[in-house]
Short mmCIF file of C-alpha atoms in Angstrom, two decimals:
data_model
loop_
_atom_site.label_atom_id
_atom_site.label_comp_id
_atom_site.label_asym_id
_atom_site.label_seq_id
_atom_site.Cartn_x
_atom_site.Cartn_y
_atom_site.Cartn_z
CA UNK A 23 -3.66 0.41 21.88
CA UNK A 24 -1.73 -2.52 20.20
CA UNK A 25 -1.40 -1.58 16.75
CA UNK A 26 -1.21 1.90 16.97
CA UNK A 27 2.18 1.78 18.83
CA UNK A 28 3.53 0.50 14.97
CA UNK A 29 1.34 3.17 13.01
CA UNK A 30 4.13 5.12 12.65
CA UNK A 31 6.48 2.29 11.17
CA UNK A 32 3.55 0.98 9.00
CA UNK A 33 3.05 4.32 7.61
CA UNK A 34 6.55 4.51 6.92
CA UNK A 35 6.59 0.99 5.27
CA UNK A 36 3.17 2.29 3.16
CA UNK A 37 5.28 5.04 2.11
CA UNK A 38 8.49 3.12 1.33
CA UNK A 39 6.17 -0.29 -0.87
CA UNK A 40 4.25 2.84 -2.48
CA UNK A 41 7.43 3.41 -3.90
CA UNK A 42 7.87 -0.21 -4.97
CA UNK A 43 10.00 -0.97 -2.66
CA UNK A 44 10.26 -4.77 -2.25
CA UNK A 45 11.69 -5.30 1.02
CA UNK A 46 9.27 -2.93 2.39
CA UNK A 47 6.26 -4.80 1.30
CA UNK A 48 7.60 -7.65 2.88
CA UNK A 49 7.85 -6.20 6.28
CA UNK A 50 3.91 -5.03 6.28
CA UNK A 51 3.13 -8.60 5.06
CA UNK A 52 4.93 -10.07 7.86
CA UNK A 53 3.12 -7.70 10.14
CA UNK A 54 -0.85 -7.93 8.75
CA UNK A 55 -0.11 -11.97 7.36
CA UNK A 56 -1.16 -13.97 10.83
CA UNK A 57 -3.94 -11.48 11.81
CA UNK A 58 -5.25 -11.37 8.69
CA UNK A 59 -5.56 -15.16 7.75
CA UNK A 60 -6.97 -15.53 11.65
CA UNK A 61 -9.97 -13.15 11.02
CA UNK A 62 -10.56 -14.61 7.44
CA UNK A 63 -10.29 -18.51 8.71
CA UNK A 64 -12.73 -17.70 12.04
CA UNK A 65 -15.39 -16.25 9.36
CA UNK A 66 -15.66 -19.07 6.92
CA UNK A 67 -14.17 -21.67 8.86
CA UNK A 68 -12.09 -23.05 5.81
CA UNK A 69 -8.73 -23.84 6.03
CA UNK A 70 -8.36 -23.67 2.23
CA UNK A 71 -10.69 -20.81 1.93
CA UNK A 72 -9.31 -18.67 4.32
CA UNK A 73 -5.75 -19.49 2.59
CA UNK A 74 -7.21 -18.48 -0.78
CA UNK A 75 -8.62 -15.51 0.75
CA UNK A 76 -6.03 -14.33 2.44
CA UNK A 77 -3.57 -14.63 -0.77
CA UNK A 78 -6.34 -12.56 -2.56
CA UNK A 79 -6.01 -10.01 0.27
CA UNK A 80 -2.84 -9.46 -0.55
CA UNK A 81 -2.60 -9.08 -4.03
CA UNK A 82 -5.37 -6.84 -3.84
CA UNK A 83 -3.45 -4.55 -1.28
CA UNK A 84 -0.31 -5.00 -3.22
CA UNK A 85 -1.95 -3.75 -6.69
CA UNK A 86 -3.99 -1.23 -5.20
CA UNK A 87 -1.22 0.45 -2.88
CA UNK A 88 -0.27 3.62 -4.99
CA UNK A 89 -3.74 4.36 -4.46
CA UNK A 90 -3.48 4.16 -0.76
CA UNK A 91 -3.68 7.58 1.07
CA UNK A 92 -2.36 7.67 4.20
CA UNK A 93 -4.26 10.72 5.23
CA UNK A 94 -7.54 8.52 5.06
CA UNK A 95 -6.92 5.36 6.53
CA UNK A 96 -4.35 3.67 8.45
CA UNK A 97 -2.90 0.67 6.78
CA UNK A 98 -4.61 -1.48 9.77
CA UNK A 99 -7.23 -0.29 8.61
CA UNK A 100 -6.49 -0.90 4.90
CA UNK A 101 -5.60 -4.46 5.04
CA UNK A 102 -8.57 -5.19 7.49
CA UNK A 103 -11.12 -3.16 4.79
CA UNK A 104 -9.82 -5.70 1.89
CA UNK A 105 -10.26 -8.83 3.98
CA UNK A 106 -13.79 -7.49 4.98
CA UNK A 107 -14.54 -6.54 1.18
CA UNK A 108 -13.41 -10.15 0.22
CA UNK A 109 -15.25 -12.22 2.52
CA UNK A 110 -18.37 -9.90 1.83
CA UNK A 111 -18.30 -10.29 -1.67
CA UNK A 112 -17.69 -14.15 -0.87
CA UNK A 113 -20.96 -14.40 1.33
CA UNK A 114 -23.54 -12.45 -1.58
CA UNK A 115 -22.09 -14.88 -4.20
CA UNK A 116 -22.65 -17.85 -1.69
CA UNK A 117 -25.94 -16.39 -0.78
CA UNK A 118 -27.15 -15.68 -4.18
CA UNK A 119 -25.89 -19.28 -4.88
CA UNK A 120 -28.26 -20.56 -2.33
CA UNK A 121 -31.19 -18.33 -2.81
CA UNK A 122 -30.54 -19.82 -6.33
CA UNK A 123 -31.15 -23.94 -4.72
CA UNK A 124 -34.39 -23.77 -2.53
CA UNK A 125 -32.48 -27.12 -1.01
CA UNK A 126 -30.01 -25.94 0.08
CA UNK A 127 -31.61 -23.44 1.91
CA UNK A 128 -34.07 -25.98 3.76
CA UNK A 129 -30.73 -28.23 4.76
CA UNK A 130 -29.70 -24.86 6.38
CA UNK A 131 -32.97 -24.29 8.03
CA UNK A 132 -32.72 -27.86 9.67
CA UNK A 133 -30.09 -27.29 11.76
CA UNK A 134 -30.53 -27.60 14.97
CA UNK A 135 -28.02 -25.50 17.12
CA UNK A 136 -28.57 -27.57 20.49
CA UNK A 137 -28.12 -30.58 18.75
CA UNK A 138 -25.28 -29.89 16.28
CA UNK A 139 -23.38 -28.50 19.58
CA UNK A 140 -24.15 -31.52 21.62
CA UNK A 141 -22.63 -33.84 18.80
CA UNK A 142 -19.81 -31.23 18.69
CA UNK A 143 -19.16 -31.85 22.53
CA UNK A 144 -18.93 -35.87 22.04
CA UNK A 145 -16.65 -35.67 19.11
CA UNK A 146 -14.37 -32.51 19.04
CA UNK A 147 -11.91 -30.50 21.60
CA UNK A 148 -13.33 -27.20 23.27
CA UNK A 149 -11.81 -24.71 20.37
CA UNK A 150 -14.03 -26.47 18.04
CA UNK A 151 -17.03 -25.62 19.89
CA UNK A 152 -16.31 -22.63 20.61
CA UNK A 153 -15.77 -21.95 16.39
CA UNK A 154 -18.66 -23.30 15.79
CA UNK A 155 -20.32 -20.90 18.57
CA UNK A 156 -18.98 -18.11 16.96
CA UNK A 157 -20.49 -18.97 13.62
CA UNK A 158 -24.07 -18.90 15.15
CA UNK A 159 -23.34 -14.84 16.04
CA UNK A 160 -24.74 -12.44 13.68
CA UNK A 161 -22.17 -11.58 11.70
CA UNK A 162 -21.21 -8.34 13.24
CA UNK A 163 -20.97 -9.78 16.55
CA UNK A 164 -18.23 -12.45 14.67
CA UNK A 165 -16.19 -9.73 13.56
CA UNK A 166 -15.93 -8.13 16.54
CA UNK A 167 -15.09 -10.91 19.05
CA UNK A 168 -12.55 -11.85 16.38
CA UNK A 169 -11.17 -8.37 16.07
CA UNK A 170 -11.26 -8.26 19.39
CA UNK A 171 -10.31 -11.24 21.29
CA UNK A 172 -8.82 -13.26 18.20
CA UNK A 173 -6.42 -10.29 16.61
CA UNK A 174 -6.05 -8.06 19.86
CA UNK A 175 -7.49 -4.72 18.08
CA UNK A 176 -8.53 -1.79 20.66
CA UNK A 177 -12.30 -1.34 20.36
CA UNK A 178 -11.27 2.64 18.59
CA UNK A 179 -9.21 0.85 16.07
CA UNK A 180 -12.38 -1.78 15.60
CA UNK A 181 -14.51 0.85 15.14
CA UNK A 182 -12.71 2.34 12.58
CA UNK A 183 -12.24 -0.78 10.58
CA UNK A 184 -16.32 -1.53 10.95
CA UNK A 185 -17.50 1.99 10.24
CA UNK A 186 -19.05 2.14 13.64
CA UNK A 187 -18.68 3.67 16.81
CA UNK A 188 -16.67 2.72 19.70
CA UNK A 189 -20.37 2.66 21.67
CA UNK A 190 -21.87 0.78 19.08
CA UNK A 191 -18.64 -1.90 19.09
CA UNK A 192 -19.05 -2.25 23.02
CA UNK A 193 -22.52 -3.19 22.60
CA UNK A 194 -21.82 -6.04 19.48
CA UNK A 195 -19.54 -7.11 21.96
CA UNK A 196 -21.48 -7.23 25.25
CA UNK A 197 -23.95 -8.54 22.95
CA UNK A 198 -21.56 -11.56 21.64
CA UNK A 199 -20.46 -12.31 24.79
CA UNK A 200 -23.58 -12.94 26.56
CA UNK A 201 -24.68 -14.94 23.48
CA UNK A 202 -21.67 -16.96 23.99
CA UNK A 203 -22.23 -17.32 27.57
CA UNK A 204 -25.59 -18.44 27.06
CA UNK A 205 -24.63 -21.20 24.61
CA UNK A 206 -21.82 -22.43 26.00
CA UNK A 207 -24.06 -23.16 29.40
CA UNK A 208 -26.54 -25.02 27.03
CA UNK A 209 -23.27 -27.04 26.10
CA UNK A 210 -22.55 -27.20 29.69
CA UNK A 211 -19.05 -26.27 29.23
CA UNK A 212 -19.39 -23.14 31.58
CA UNK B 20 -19.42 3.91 38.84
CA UNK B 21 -23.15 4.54 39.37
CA UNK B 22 -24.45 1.20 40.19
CA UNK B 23 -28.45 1.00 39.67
CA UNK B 24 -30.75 -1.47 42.04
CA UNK B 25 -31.58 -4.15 40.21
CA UNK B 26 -30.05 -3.17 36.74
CA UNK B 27 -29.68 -6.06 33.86
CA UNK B 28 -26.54 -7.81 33.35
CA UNK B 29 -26.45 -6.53 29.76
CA UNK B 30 -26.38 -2.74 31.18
CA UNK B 31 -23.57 -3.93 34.24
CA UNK B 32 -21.31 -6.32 31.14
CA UNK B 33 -21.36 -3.44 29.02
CA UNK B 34 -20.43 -0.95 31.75
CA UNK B 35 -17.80 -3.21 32.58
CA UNK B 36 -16.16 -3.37 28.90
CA UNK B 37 -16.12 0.33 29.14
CA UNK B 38 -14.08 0.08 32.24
CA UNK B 39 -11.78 -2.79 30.41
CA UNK B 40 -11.07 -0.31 27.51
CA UNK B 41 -10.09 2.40 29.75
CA UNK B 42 -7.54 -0.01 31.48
CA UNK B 43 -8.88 -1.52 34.12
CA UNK B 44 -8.20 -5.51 34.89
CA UNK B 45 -10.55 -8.49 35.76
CA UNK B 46 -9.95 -8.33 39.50
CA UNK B 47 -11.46 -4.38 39.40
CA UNK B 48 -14.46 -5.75 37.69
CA UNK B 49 -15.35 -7.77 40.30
CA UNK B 50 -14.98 -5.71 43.27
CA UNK B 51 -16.76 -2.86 41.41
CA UNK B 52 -19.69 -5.26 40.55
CA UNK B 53 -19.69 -7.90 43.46
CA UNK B 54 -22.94 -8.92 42.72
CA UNK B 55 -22.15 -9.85 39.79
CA UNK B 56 -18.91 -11.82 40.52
CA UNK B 57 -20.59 -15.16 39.41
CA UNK B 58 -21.27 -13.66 35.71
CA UNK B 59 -18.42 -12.00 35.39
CA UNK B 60 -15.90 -15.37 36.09
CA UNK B 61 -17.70 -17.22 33.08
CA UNK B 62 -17.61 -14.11 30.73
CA UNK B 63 -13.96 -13.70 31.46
CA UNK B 64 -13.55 -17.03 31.13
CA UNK B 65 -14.89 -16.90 27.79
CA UNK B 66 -12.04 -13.94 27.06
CA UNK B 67 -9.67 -16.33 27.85
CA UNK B 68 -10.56 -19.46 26.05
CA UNK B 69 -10.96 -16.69 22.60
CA UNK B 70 -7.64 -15.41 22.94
CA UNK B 71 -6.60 -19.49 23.68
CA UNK B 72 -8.18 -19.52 20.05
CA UNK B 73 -6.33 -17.36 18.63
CA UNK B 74 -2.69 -19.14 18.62
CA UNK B 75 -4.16 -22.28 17.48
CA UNK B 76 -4.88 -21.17 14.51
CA UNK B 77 -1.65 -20.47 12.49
CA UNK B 78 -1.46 -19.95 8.93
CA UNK B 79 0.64 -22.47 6.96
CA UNK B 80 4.37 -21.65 6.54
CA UNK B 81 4.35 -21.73 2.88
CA UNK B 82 0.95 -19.42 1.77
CA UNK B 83 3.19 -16.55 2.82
CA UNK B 84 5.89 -17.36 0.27
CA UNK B 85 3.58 -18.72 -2.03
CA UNK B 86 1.34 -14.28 -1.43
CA UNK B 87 5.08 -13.28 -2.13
CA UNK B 88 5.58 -15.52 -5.50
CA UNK B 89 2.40 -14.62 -6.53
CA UNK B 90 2.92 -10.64 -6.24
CA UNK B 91 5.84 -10.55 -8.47
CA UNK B 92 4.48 -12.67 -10.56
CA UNK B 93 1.69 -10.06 -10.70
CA UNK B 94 3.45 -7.16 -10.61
CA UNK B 95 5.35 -8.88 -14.29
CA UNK B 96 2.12 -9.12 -15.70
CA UNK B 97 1.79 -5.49 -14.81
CA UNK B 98 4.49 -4.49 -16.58
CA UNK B 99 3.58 -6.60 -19.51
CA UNK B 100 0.27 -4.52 -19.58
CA UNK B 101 2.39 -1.50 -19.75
CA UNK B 102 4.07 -2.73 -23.56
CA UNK B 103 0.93 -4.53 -24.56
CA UNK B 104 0.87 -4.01 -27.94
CA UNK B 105 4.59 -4.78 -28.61
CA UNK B 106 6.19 -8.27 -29.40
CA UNK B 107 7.46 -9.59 -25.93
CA UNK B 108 7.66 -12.73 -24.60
CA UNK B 109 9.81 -12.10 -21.73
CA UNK B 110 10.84 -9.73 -18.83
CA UNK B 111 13.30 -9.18 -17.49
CA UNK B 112 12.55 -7.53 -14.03
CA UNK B 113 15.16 -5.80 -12.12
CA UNK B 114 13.35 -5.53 -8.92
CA UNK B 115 16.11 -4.70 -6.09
CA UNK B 116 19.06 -2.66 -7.17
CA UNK B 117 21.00 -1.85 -3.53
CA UNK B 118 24.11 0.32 -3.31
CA UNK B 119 26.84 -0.31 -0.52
CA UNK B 120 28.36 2.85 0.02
CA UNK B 121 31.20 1.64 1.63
CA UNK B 122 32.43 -0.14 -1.08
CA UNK B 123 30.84 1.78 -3.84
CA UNK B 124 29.68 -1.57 -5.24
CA UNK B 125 27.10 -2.27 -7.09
CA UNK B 126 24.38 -5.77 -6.65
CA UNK B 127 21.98 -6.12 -8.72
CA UNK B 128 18.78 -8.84 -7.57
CA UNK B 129 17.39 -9.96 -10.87
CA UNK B 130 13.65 -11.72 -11.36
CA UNK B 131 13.32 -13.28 -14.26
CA UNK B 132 9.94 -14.84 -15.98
CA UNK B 133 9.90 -16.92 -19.35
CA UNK B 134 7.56 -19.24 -20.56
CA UNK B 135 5.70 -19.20 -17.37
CA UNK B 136 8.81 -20.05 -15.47
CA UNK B 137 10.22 -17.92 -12.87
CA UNK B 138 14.38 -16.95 -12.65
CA UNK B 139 15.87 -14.97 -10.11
CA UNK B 140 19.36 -14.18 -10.23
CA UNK B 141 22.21 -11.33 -8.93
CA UNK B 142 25.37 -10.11 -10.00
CA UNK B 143 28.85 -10.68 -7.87
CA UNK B 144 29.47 -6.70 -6.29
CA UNK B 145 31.74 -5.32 -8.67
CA UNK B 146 32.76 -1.63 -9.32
CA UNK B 147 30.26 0.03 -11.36
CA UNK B 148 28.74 3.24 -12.37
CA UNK B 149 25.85 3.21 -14.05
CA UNK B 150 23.02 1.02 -14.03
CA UNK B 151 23.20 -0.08 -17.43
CA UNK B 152 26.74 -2.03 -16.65
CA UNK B 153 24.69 -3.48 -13.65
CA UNK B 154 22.60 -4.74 -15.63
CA UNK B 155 24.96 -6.22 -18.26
CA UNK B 156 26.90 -8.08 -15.85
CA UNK B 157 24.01 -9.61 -14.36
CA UNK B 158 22.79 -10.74 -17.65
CA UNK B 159 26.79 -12.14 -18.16
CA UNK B 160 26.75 -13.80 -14.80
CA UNK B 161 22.91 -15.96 -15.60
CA UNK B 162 24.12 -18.36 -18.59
CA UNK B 163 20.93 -19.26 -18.61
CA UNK B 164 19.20 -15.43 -19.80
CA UNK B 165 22.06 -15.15 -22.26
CA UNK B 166 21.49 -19.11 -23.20
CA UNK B 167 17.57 -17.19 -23.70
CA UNK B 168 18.53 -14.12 -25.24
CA UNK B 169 21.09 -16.14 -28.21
CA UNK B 170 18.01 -18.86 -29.04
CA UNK B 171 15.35 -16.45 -29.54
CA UNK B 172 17.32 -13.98 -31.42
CA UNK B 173 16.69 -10.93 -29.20
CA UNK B 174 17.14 -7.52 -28.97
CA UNK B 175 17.72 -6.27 -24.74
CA UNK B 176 16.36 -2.35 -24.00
CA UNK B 177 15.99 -0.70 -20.61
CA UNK B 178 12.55 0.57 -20.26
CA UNK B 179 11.45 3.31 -17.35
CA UNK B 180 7.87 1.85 -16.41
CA UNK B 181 5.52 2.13 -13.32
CA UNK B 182 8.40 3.09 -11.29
CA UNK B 183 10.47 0.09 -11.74
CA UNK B 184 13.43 -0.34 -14.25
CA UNK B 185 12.78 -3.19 -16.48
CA UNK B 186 14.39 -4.12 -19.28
CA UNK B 187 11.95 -5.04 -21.80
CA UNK B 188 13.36 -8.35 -25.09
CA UNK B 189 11.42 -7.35 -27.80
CA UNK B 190 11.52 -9.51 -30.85
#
């Protein structure tokens, strides 16, 4: 367990910024700030994005915190439910964008992983490929290997961020792994 | 750990997460699945360049003070919401008002918005006791709320809303 050794401060500092206290607010910022902008920059793979994102995060938490009940969600899992909710809502509007421009779709449908990677290889350092790996998951295999591996979340406190059980998280993640595996090889990097 | 003939990678990787949640390091992995050693030193590999990832990728210094600006900015507009309907054009937030018991001093931290442009301010400790002095000597010690408060010709009340003292000009 890695956050759950600070539950008990975080609930306190939930308690304290319910309250309006300032200094309090600042503290769970500091805490949930670097995780959160990680998981929100690995999913859309925009520095300015993710930084837009990740201030909308926060302003959402911060306006919606007297509603937050302690009893029904840990603040972990509060601030990871937001980030989730914002990217989500990002992706329909993106998708109904593109569903929207037939072209845009077909430039999509053209890529060719093998080939994208292998210009990848010739042009960019490791971390890059392996980001750009990650974006060819299915999007629940993503969030787990970055909950995972990215912002060091047990697979329980995963699962209670995803809505899924710890079984099903093991197998996104046995899943994502192997993918990775398998494309990296293509890439001959492993 | 029941180890079938001939059973898929998938079935042995996902066996061997199991085993990593309940504690269990690399080295255990491969002695409990030797077969496997080969596909187990590229997925651990994999592990390790992922958590590599993650310190590379660091959030600029300023978005966090820029999240912070942007809250209290936010949480003025709030309290605007909360007198909509009456005349203001400024607020005057008193968002951190900390005792020292020691002393029995008062500070006030002030926050300050007009015209779109943001103020903060605090009072020098001083002997005080009530909130309303507090707040009077803080307005003394910023010439530039009282240089405010003289031009626009306006009257200074202390308003109770959404759990923050503010004290509301109203023309």
């Amino acid at each position: 367990m890695k956050y759950a050794d600070n539950r008990k401060e975080t609930v306190k500092l939930i308690k304290l910024a319910k309250n309006g206290d300032k200094e309090a607010f600042s503290s769970l910022y500091k805490i949930y700030f670097v995780p959160i902008y990680r998981f929100i920059y690995l999913r859309v793979q925009n520095k300015s994005l993710a930084e837009d994102f990740t201030q909308t995060v926060f302003i959402k938490v911060y306006e919606a915190i007297s509603d937050f009940r302690i009893e029904n969600k840990t603040p972990l899992n509060y601030f990871f439910t937001v980030a989730r909710n914002t990217i989500i809502d990002y992706w329909r509007k993106k998708k109904d964008l593109t569903l929207e421009n037939p072209n845009i779709i077909a430039k999509e449908g053209q890529v060719d992983m093998a080939e994208n990677i292998h210009n990848i290889i010739q042009r960019e350092e490791q971390s890059k490929i392996l980001q750009n790996i990650i974006q060819y998951l299915t999007k629940d295999q993503q969030e787990i290997i970055i909950l995972k591996f990215i912002d060091d979340l047990s697979t329980k406190e995963i699962a209670e961020i995803v809505g899924k059980t710890e079984e099903a998280v093991r197998q996104l993640q046995s899943r994502a792994l192997k993918s990775i595996r398998s494309k990296l090889k293509d890439s001959k990097i492993l | 750990m029941k180890i079938v003939k001939n059973e898929r990678f998938e079935d042995i990787l996902l066996k061997a997460i199991c085993l990593k949640d309940e504690g269990r390091k690399n080295q255990e992995i491969f002695e409990i699945f030797p077969k496997f050693r080969k596909e187990f030193k590229e997925i651990f590999k994999i592990e390790d360049l992922l958590v590599q990832e993650k310190n590379k990728i660091i959030p600029p210094q300023y978005l966090f003070q820029k999240i912070i600006s942007q809250i209290e900015l936010n949480k003025n507009k709030t309290i605007k919401n909360v007198f909509s309907g009456l005349s203001i054009n400024m607020i005057f937030h008193k968002f951190h008002f900390k005792l020292v018991p020691l002393t029995l001093f008062i500070i006030v931290f002030s926050f300050f918005v007009f015209n779109k442009t943001i103020y903060k301010t605090h009072n020098l400790s001083f002997d005080v006791k009530s909130i309303d002095k507090a707040l009077a000597s803080t307005n003394n010690f910023n010439p530039k709320i009282n240089q405010i408060l003289s031009e626009e010709e306006q009257d200074a009340s202390l308003i109770d809303a959404d759990d923050s003292e503010v004290v509301a000009f109203i023309k």
